[in-house]
CSV table of C-alpha atoms and ligand atoms in Angstrom, one decimal:
chain,number,residue,atom,x,y,z
O,1,MET,CA,-53.2,-57.2,-21.8
O,2,TYR,CA,-49.6,-58.7,-21.9
O,3,GLU,CA,-47.4,-58.1,-24.8
O,4,SER,CA,-43.9,-59.0,-25.4
O,5,ALA,CA,-42.6,-57.7,-28.7
O,6,THR,CA,-45.5,-56.9,-30.9
O,7,VAL,CA,-48.1,-54.1,-31.0
O,8,SER,CA,-51.3,-55.2,-32.6
O,9,ASP,CA,-52.6,-53.8,-36.0
O,10,ASP,CA,-54.7,-51.0,-34.5
O,11,ALA,CA,-51.5,-49.5,-33.2
O,12,ASP,CA,-52.2,-46.0,-34.3
O,13,ARG,CA,-55.9,-45.8,-34.0
O,14,THR,CA,-56.3,-44.1,-30.6
O,15,ALA,CA,-54.3,-41.5,-28.6
O,16,PHE,CA,-53.5,-44.2,-26.1
O,17,ARG,CA,-52.1,-46.5,-28.7
O,18,ARG,CA,-50.1,-43.7,-30.2
O,19,ALA,CA,-48.6,-42.9,-26.9
O,20,GLU,CA,-47.8,-46.6,-26.2
O,21,LYS,CA,-46.0,-46.8,-29.6
O,22,ASN,CA,-44.2,-43.6,-29.0
O,23,TYR,CA,-42.5,-44.9,-25.8
O,24,LYS,CA,-42.2,-48.6,-26.6
O,25,LEU,CA,-38.7,-50.0,-27.2
O,26,TYR,CA,-37.8,-50.2,-30.8
O,27,TYR,CA,-34.4,-50.9,-32.2
O,28,GLU,CA,-32.5,-49.0,-34.9
O,29,GLN,CA,-32.8,-51.0,-38.2
O,30,ASP,CA,-30.1,-49.6,-40.4
O,31,SER,CA,-27.5,-48.5,-38.0
O,32,LYS,CA,-23.9,-49.6,-38.9
O,33,PHE,CA,-23.6,-50.8,-35.3
O,34,SER,CA,-26.8,-52.8,-35.3
O,35,ARG,CA,-25.3,-56.0,-36.4
O,36,LYS,CA,-23.0,-56.0,-33.5
O,37,LYS,CA,-25.1,-54.4,-30.8
O,38,LYS,CA,-28.8,-53.6,-31.0
O,39,LEU,CA,-29.2,-49.9,-30.5
O,40,PRO,CA,-32.5,-48.7,-28.9
O,41,LYS,CA,-34.2,-46.0,-31.0
O,42,PRO,CA,-34.1,-42.7,-29.1
O,43,VAL,CA,-37.3,-41.5,-27.6
O,44,ASP,CA,-38.4,-38.0,-26.7
O,45,LEU,CA,-38.9,-38.1,-23.0
O,46,SER,CA,-39.4,-34.4,-22.4
O,47,SER,CA,-43.1,-34.6,-21.6
O,48,VAL,CA,-42.8,-37.5,-19.2
O,49,LEU,CA,-43.8,-36.3,-15.6
O,50,ASP,CA,-41.2,-36.9,-13.1
O,51,PHE,CA,-42.8,-36.8,-9.7
O,52,ASN,CA,-39.4,-37.4,-8.0
O,53,SER,CA,-38.1,-34.0,-9.2
O,54,ILE,CA,-41.6,-32.5,-8.9
O,55,SER,CA,-41.4,-33.4,-5.3
O,56,GLN,CA,-37.9,-32.1,-4.8
O,57,ASP,CA,-38.8,-28.8,-6.5
O,58,PHE,CA,-41.9,-28.5,-4.5
O,59,ASN,CA,-40.2,-29.1,-1.2
O,60,ARG,CA,-37.6,-26.4,-2.1
O,61,THR,CA,-39.7,-23.8,-3.7
O,62,GLY,CA,-43.3,-24.5,-2.9
O,63,VAL,CA,-44.1,-24.4,-6.7
O,64,LEU,CA,-45.9,-27.2,-8.7
O,65,PRO,CA,-46.2,-27.6,-12.5
O,66,ASP,CA,-49.6,-26.6,-14.1
O,67,GLY,CA,-52.2,-29.3,-13.5
O,68,ILE,CA,-50.4,-30.9,-10.5
O,69,ARG,CA,-51.4,-30.4,-6.9
O,70,VAL,CA,-50.6,-32.0,-3.6
O,71,ALA,CA,-53.3,-33.9,-1.6
O,72,GLU,CA,-55.1,-31.9,1.0
O,73,SER,CA,-54.0,-34.0,3.9
O,74,ASP,CA,-50.5,-34.9,2.9
O,75,SER,CA,-48.2,-32.6,0.9
O,76,GLN,CA,-46.0,-35.5,-0.1
O,77,VAL,CA,-48.8,-37.1,-2.1
O,78,PHE,CA,-49.3,-35.7,-5.6
O,79,CYS,CA,-52.5,-35.6,-7.6
O,80,ILE,CA,-53.3,-34.6,-11.3
O,81,GLU,CA,-56.0,-32.1,-11.6
O,82,ASN,CA,-57.9,-33.7,-14.5
O,83,ARG,CA,-57.6,-37.2,-13.1
O,84,PRO,CA,-59.5,-37.2,-9.8
O,85,GLY,CA,-58.9,-40.3,-7.7
O,86,PHE,CA,-55.2,-40.8,-8.9
O,87,TYR,CA,-52.5,-40.4,-6.3
O,88,PHE,CA,-48.7,-40.6,-6.7
O,89,ILE,CA,-46.5,-41.1,-3.6
O,90,PRO,CA,-42.9,-40.8,-4.7
O,91,ASN,CA,-40.4,-42.8,-2.6
O,92,ALA,CA,-43.1,-44.3,-0.5
O,93,LEU,CA,-41.1,-47.5,0.3
O,94,SER,CA,-37.7,-47.5,2.0
O,95,LEU,CA,-34.7,-49.3,0.5
O,96,GLU,CA,-35.2,-52.0,3.0
O,97,GLU,CA,-38.9,-52.4,2.1
O,98,GLN,CA,-38.1,-52.5,-1.6
O,99,CYS,CA,-35.5,-55.3,-1.0
O,100,LYS,CA,-37.9,-57.3,1.1
O,101,TRP,CA,-40.8,-57.2,-1.5
O,102,ILE,CA,-38.4,-58.1,-4.3
O,103,ARG,CA,-37.1,-61.1,-2.4
O,104,GLU,CA,-40.7,-62.1,-1.6
O,105,SER,CA,-42.0,-61.6,-5.1
O,106,LEU,CA,-39.2,-63.9,-6.5
O,107,THR,CA,-39.2,-66.6,-3.8
O,108,SER,CA,-42.5,-66.7,-2.3
O,109,PHE,CA,-45.2,-64.9,-4.3
O,110,SER,CA,-44.7,-67.1,-7.3
O,111,GLN,CA,-45.0,-70.4,-5.3
O,112,PRO,CA,-48.1,-72.6,-5.6
O,113,PRO,CA,-51.0,-72.3,-4.7
O,114,ASN,CA,-50.4,-68.9,-6.2
O,115,ARG,CA,-50.8,-69.2,-9.9
O,116,THR,CA,-48.5,-67.7,-12.5
O,117,ASN,CA,-48.5,-67.4,-16.3
O,118,HIS,CA,-46.6,-70.7,-16.4
O,119,ASN,CA,-49.5,-72.7,-14.9
O,120,ALA,CA,-51.3,-73.0,-18.2
O,121,ILE,CA,-48.4,-74.9,-19.8
O,122,TYR,CA,-46.5,-76.6,-17.0
O,123,GLY,CA,-49.0,-76.8,-14.2
O,124,PRO,CA,-47.8,-75.5,-10.7
O,125,VAL,CA,-44.1,-74.7,-10.8
O,126,ALA,CA,-42.4,-74.6,-7.4
O,127,ASP,CA,-39.1,-73.1,-6.5
O,128,LEU,CA,-38.5,-71.4,-9.8
O,129,PHE,CA,-36.1,-68.7,-8.6
O,130,ASP,CA,-33.9,-71.2,-6.6
O,131,SER,CA,-34.0,-73.6,-9.5
O,132,ALA,CA,-32.7,-70.9,-11.9
O,133,LYS,CA,-30.0,-70.1,-9.5
O,134,ALA,CA,-28.9,-73.7,-9.4
O,135,ASN,CA,-29.1,-74.0,-13.3
O,136,LYS,CA,-31.8,-76.6,-13.1
O,137,VAL,CA,-34.0,-77.7,-16.1
O,138,LEU,CA,-37.7,-78.3,-16.0
O,139,VAL,CA,-38.4,-81.7,-17.7
O,140,GLN,CA,-41.7,-83.2,-18.8
O,141,GLU,CA,-42.2,-86.5,-16.9
O,142,ASP,CA,-45.4,-87.6,-18.5
O,143,ALA,CA,-48.4,-86.0,-20.3
O,144,ASN,CA,-49.2,-83.6,-17.5
O,145,GLY,CA,-46.2,-83.5,-15.0
O,146,TRP,CA,-43.1,-81.5,-15.1
O,147,LYS,CA,-40.2,-81.6,-12.7
O,148,PHE,CA,-36.8,-79.8,-12.1
O,149,TYR,CA,-33.6,-81.8,-12.7
O,150,ASP,CA,-30.0,-80.9,-12.6
O,151,GLY,CA,-28.6,-80.0,-16.0
O,152,GLU,CA,-26.7,-83.2,-16.5
O,153,GLU,CA,-29.6,-85.4,-15.3
O,154,ALA,CA,-31.9,-83.6,-17.6
O,155,LYS,CA,-29.7,-84.3,-20.7
O,156,GLN,CA,-30.0,-88.0,-20.1
O,157,ARG,CA,-33.8,-87.8,-20.3
O,158,SER,CA,-34.9,-87.3,-23.9
O,159,CYS,CA,-38.0,-85.5,-23.0
O,160,LYS,CA,-39.3,-82.0,-23.5
O,161,SER,CA,-37.4,-79.6,-21.3
O,162,VAL,CA,-36.9,-75.9,-20.6
O,163,SER,CA,-34.2,-74.2,-18.4
O,164,ALA,CA,-35.3,-72.6,-15.2
O,165,SER,CA,-33.5,-69.4,-16.1
O,166,VAL,CA,-35.6,-69.1,-19.4
O,167,LEU,CA,-38.7,-69.7,-17.3
O,168,LEU,CA,-37.7,-67.0,-14.8
O,169,ARG,CA,-37.2,-64.6,-17.6
O,170,LYS,CA,-40.6,-65.5,-19.0
O,171,LEU,CA,-42.4,-65.1,-15.6
O,172,ARG,CA,-44.8,-62.3,-16.2
O,173,TRP,CA,-47.3,-62.5,-13.4
O,174,SER,CA,-48.4,-64.3,-10.3
O,175,THR,CA,-51.6,-63.8,-8.3
O,176,LEU,CA,-51.8,-63.6,-4.5
O,177,GLY,CA,-54.8,-64.0,-2.2
O,178,LEU,CA,-58.0,-64.5,-4.2
O,179,GLN,CA,-56.9,-65.8,-7.5
O,180,PHE,CA,-57.6,-63.8,-10.7
O,181,ASP,CA,-58.5,-66.1,-13.6
O,182,TRP,CA,-57.1,-64.3,-16.7
O,183,SER,CA,-59.1,-66.5,-19.1
O,184,LYS,CA,-62.4,-65.5,-17.5
O,185,ARG,CA,-61.1,-62.1,-16.5
O,186,ASN,CA,-62.7,-62.6,-13.0
O,187,TYR,CA,-61.7,-63.8,-9.6
O,188,ASP,CA,-62.3,-67.5,-9.1
O,189,VAL,CA,-63.0,-67.9,-5.3
O,190,SER,CA,-63.1,-71.7,-5.7
O,191,LEU,CA,-59.3,-71.8,-6.4
O,192,PRO,CA,-57.0,-72.7,-3.5
O,193,HIS,CA,-55.2,-69.7,-2.2
O,194,ASN,CA,-53.3,-68.3,0.8
O,195,ASN,CA,-54.1,-65.0,2.3
O,196,ILE,CA,-52.0,-62.0,1.4
O,197,PRO,CA,-49.2,-61.9,3.9
O,198,ASP,CA,-49.9,-59.7,6.9
O,199,ALA,CA,-46.9,-57.4,6.4
O,200,LEU,CA,-48.0,-56.7,2.8
O,201,CYS,CA,-51.6,-56.0,3.9
O,202,GLN,CA,-50.4,-53.5,6.6
O,203,LEU,CA,-48.3,-51.7,4.1
O,204,ALA,CA,-51.1,-51.5,1.6
O,205,LYS,CA,-53.6,-50.3,4.2
O,206,LYS,CA,-51.1,-47.5,5.3
O,207,HIS,CA,-50.7,-46.2,1.8
O,208,ALA,CA,-54.4,-46.8,0.7
O,209,ALA,CA,-55.7,-44.6,3.6
O,210,ILE,CA,-55.5,-41.2,1.7
O,211,ALA,CA,-57.7,-42.5,-1.1
O,212,MET,CA,-60.3,-44.2,1.1
O,213,PRO,CA,-63.8,-43.0,1.8
O,214,ALA,CA,-63.9,-41.4,5.2
O,215,GLY,CA,-64.0,-43.8,8.2
O,216,GLU,CA,-63.3,-47.0,6.1
O,217,GLU,CA,-60.2,-49.2,6.1
O,218,PHE,CA,-58.9,-50.8,3.0
O,219,ARG,CA,-59.3,-54.7,2.8
O,220,PRO,CA,-56.5,-56.2,0.8
O,221,GLU,CA,-58.1,-59.4,-0.7
O,222,GLY,CA,-56.2,-60.1,-4.0
O,223,ALA,CA,-52.9,-58.9,-5.6
O,224,ILE,CA,-51.3,-59.2,-8.9
O,225,VAL,CA,-47.6,-59.3,-9.2
O,226,ASN,CA,-46.2,-58.2,-12.6
O,227,TYR,CA,-42.7,-59.1,-13.7
O,228,PHE,CA,-41.2,-57.1,-16.5
O,229,GLY,CA,-38.0,-57.7,-18.5
O,230,LEU,CA,-36.6,-55.5,-21.3
O,231,GLY,CA,-39.1,-55.1,-24.0
O,232,ASP,CA,-42.1,-56.3,-21.9
O,233,THR,CA,-45.1,-54.0,-21.8
O,234,LEU,CA,-48.5,-54.0,-20.2
O,235,GLY,CA,-51.0,-52.8,-22.7
O,236,GLY,CA,-53.8,-50.2,-22.0
O,237,HIS,CA,-56.5,-51.7,-19.8
O,238,LEU,CA,-59.0,-51.1,-17.0
O,239,ASP,CA,-59.1,-53.0,-13.8
O,240,ASP,CA,-62.9,-53.4,-13.5
O,241,MET,CA,-63.5,-56.8,-11.9
O,242,GLU,CA,-63.6,-55.5,-8.4
O,243,ALA,CA,-67.0,-54.8,-6.9
O,244,ASP,CA,-66.4,-51.3,-5.4
O,245,TRP,CA,-64.5,-48.8,-7.4
O,246,SER,CA,-64.5,-46.3,-4.6
O,247,LYS,CA,-61.7,-48.4,-3.0
O,248,PRO,CA,-58.1,-47.8,-4.5
O,249,ILE,CA,-55.8,-50.2,-6.2
O,250,VAL,CA,-52.5,-49.9,-4.4
O,251,SER,CA,-49.7,-50.3,-6.9
O,252,MET,CA,-46.0,-50.5,-5.8
O,253,SER,CA,-43.0,-50.3,-8.2
O,254,LEU,CA,-39.8,-52.2,-7.5
O,255,GLY,CA,-36.6,-52.3,-9.6
O,256,CYS,CA,-36.0,-50.6,-12.9
O,257,LYS,CA,-37.6,-47.4,-13.8
O,258,ALA,CA,-40.7,-47.6,-16.1
O,259,ILE,CA,-43.0,-45.2,-18.0
O,260,PHE,CA,-46.7,-45.4,-16.9
O,261,LEU,CA,-49.5,-44.1,-19.1
O,262,LEU,CA,-52.6,-42.8,-17.3
O,263,GLY,CA,-55.2,-42.2,-19.9
O,264,GLY,CA,-58.8,-41.1,-19.6
O,265,LYS,CA,-62.1,-42.9,-19.7
O,266,SER,CA,-61.7,-43.2,-23.4
O,267,LYS,CA,-58.6,-44.5,-25.3
O,268,GLU,CA,-59.1,-41.4,-27.4
O,269,ASP,CA,-58.0,-39.2,-24.4
O,270,PRO,CA,-54.3,-38.4,-24.6
O,271,PRO,CA,-52.6,-40.1,-21.7
O,272,HIS,CA,-50.3,-38.5,-19.1
O,273,ALA,CA,-46.9,-40.3,-19.2
O,274,MET,CA,-45.0,-40.4,-15.9
O,275,TYR,CA,-41.9,-42.3,-14.6
O,276,LEU,CA,-42.4,-45.0,-12.0
O,277,ARG,CA,-39.3,-45.7,-10.0
O,278,SER,CA,-38.5,-48.4,-7.3
O,279,GLY,CA,-40.3,-47.5,-4.1
O,280,ASP,CA,-43.0,-45.3,-5.8
O,281,VAL,CA,-46.6,-46.1,-4.9
O,282,VAL,CA,-49.6,-45.2,-7.0
O,283,LEU,CA,-53.3,-45.3,-6.0
O,284,MET,CA,-56.2,-45.4,-8.4
O,285,ALA,CA,-59.6,-44.9,-6.8
O,286,GLY,CA,-63.0,-43.5,-7.8
O,287,GLU,CA,-63.0,-41.9,-11.3
O,288,ALA,CA,-59.4,-43.0,-11.8
O,289,ARG,CA,-60.5,-46.6,-11.7
O,290,GLU,CA,-62.3,-45.9,-15.0
O,291,CYS,CA,-59.2,-44.6,-16.7
O,292,PHE,CA,-57.1,-46.7,-19.1
O,293,HIS,CA,-53.5,-47.2,-18.0
O,294,GLY,CA,-50.5,-49.3,-18.9
O,295,VAL,CA,-46.7,-49.7,-19.0
O,296,PRO,CA,-45.2,-49.3,-22.5
O,297,ARG,CA,-41.5,-49.2,-21.4
O,298,ILE,CA,-39.0,-50.2,-18.8
O,299,PHE,CA,-35.4,-49.0,-18.9
O,300,ILE,CA,-32.5,-51.3,-17.9
O,301,ASP,CA,-29.6,-49.1,-19.0
O,302,GLU,CA,-27.5,-47.5,-16.3
O,303,GLU,CA,-28.4,-43.9,-17.2
O,304,ASN,CA,-32.2,-44.5,-17.0
O,305,ALA,CA,-32.9,-47.5,-14.8
O,306,ASP,CA,-32.3,-45.5,-11.6
O,307,ILE,CA,-31.6,-48.5,-9.4
O,308,GLY,CA,-28.0,-47.9,-8.2
O,309,ALA,CA,-28.8,-47.8,-4.5
O,310,LEU,CA,-31.1,-50.8,-4.7
O,311,GLU,CA,-28.6,-52.8,-6.6
O,312,SER,CA,-25.8,-52.2,-4.3
O,313,GLU,CA,-28.1,-53.0,-1.2
O,314,LEU,CA,-29.1,-56.3,-2.8
O,315,SER,CA,-25.6,-57.2,-3.9
O,316,HIS,CA,-24.5,-57.4,-0.2
O,317,GLU,CA,-26.5,-60.6,-0.2
O,318,SER,CA,-25.2,-64.0,-0.8
O,319,GLY,CA,-24.9,-65.2,-4.4
O,320,HIS,CA,-26.0,-61.7,-5.8
O,321,SER,CA,-29.0,-63.5,-7.4
O,322,PHE,CA,-31.6,-60.8,-6.4
O,323,ALA,CA,-29.3,-58.0,-7.7
O,324,GLU,CA,-28.6,-59.9,-10.9
O,325,TYR,CA,-32.4,-60.3,-11.5
O,326,ILE,CA,-33.4,-56.8,-10.7
O,327,LYS,CA,-30.9,-54.9,-12.6
O,328,THR,CA,-32.6,-56.0,-15.8
O,329,SER,CA,-36.2,-56.2,-14.4
O,330,ARG,CA,-39.1,-54.4,-12.9
O,331,ILE,CA,-41.7,-55.8,-10.5
O,332,ASN,CA,-45.1,-54.3,-9.8
O,333,ILE,CA,-47.3,-55.4,-6.9
O,334,ASN,CA,-50.8,-54.2,-7.2
O,335,ILE,CA,-53.2,-54.9,-4.3
O,336,ARG,CA,-56.9,-54.8,-4.4
O,337,GLN,CA,-60.1,-55.0,-2.4
O,338,VAL,CA,-62.3,-57.4,-4.3
O,339,PHE,CA,-65.6,-57.2,-2.5
V,401,AKG,O1,-47.1,-52.3,-13.5
V,401,AKG,C1,-47.7,-51.3,-13.2
V,401,AKG,O2,-47.3,-50.3,-12.7
V,401,AKG,C2,-49.3,-51.3,-13.5
V,401,AKG,C3,-49.9,-52.6,-13.3
V,401,AKG,C4,-51.4,-52.7,-13.6
V,401,AKG,O3,-51.9,-51.8,-14.0
V,401,AKG,C5,-52.1,-54.0,-13.4
V,401,AKG,O4,-51.5,-55.0,-13.1
V,401,AKG,O5,-53.3,-53.9,-13.5
V,402,FE2,FE1,-54.0,-52.1,-14.0
């Protein structure tokens, strides 16, 4: 599901793959500038749905583009006619909430016993964000133990090592609540875990409500936090390991703007491309649970990233480290009812 720089051989075989390739970041090969500064290839973004401007236009004129409607019970929630069960809530999270969940994603959600993509190589890694801030280095102690040291101390140990800032850049996911086992593509209830923090549960319940079967309340039991840097993508996939697909996945976007592809039940169905900005929440319930989706692109350039307000809010904080991280990154927290 996770890719960093390569698209697999069947890149052009399906409509979904073609759309992924269309939006993915590629660099100019023969540009006279390319030796000095890599230039991204221009991409035609004219058919990317922008729910932020759709919402502004709708609030001003009452008019919606073809194929888009608002939810019956809430005119600030948008639906796509041929994708029942999909809901887009632009600007669902306040700036303050966005900052809170960025801080939590970096300092608390990646802490053991929550697992991350680094577990498989290094075992549990504690305090990654603070260690990166302090320029620490992770050093192999013995066959299966790794520990952070200050840079100078690490140099004296002639062991395998990797800097915390490299590991932070390579942090791709962490799992909260019930732990998802990527190798078995299933939840492993035997793994130690903490419950999802109550404030996150309340937020997920509030936003899930519009997509819930009548009279039922969403139960947040597991969550995946995805961390994206420039060039990182999330390949087309289904989230089908939860028992009851009538319950939504609640997906929150933080940081740099991304392109999200919402396909159909077959990868042959041409996907809808849409922007996801910091503070947007997306719900996928019912039939939309059977639709392929993915993230082929994030934008970190000033013109497209759209995080000016967030960056300035975070840069009031000591050390600027959250602002530094988020200006080249995107975080997605998606929350699931597992049973
Ligand atoms: O990053 C996103 O917006 C989507 C994440 C997603 O689909 C997933 O983790 O299953
Ligand atoms: Fe997903």
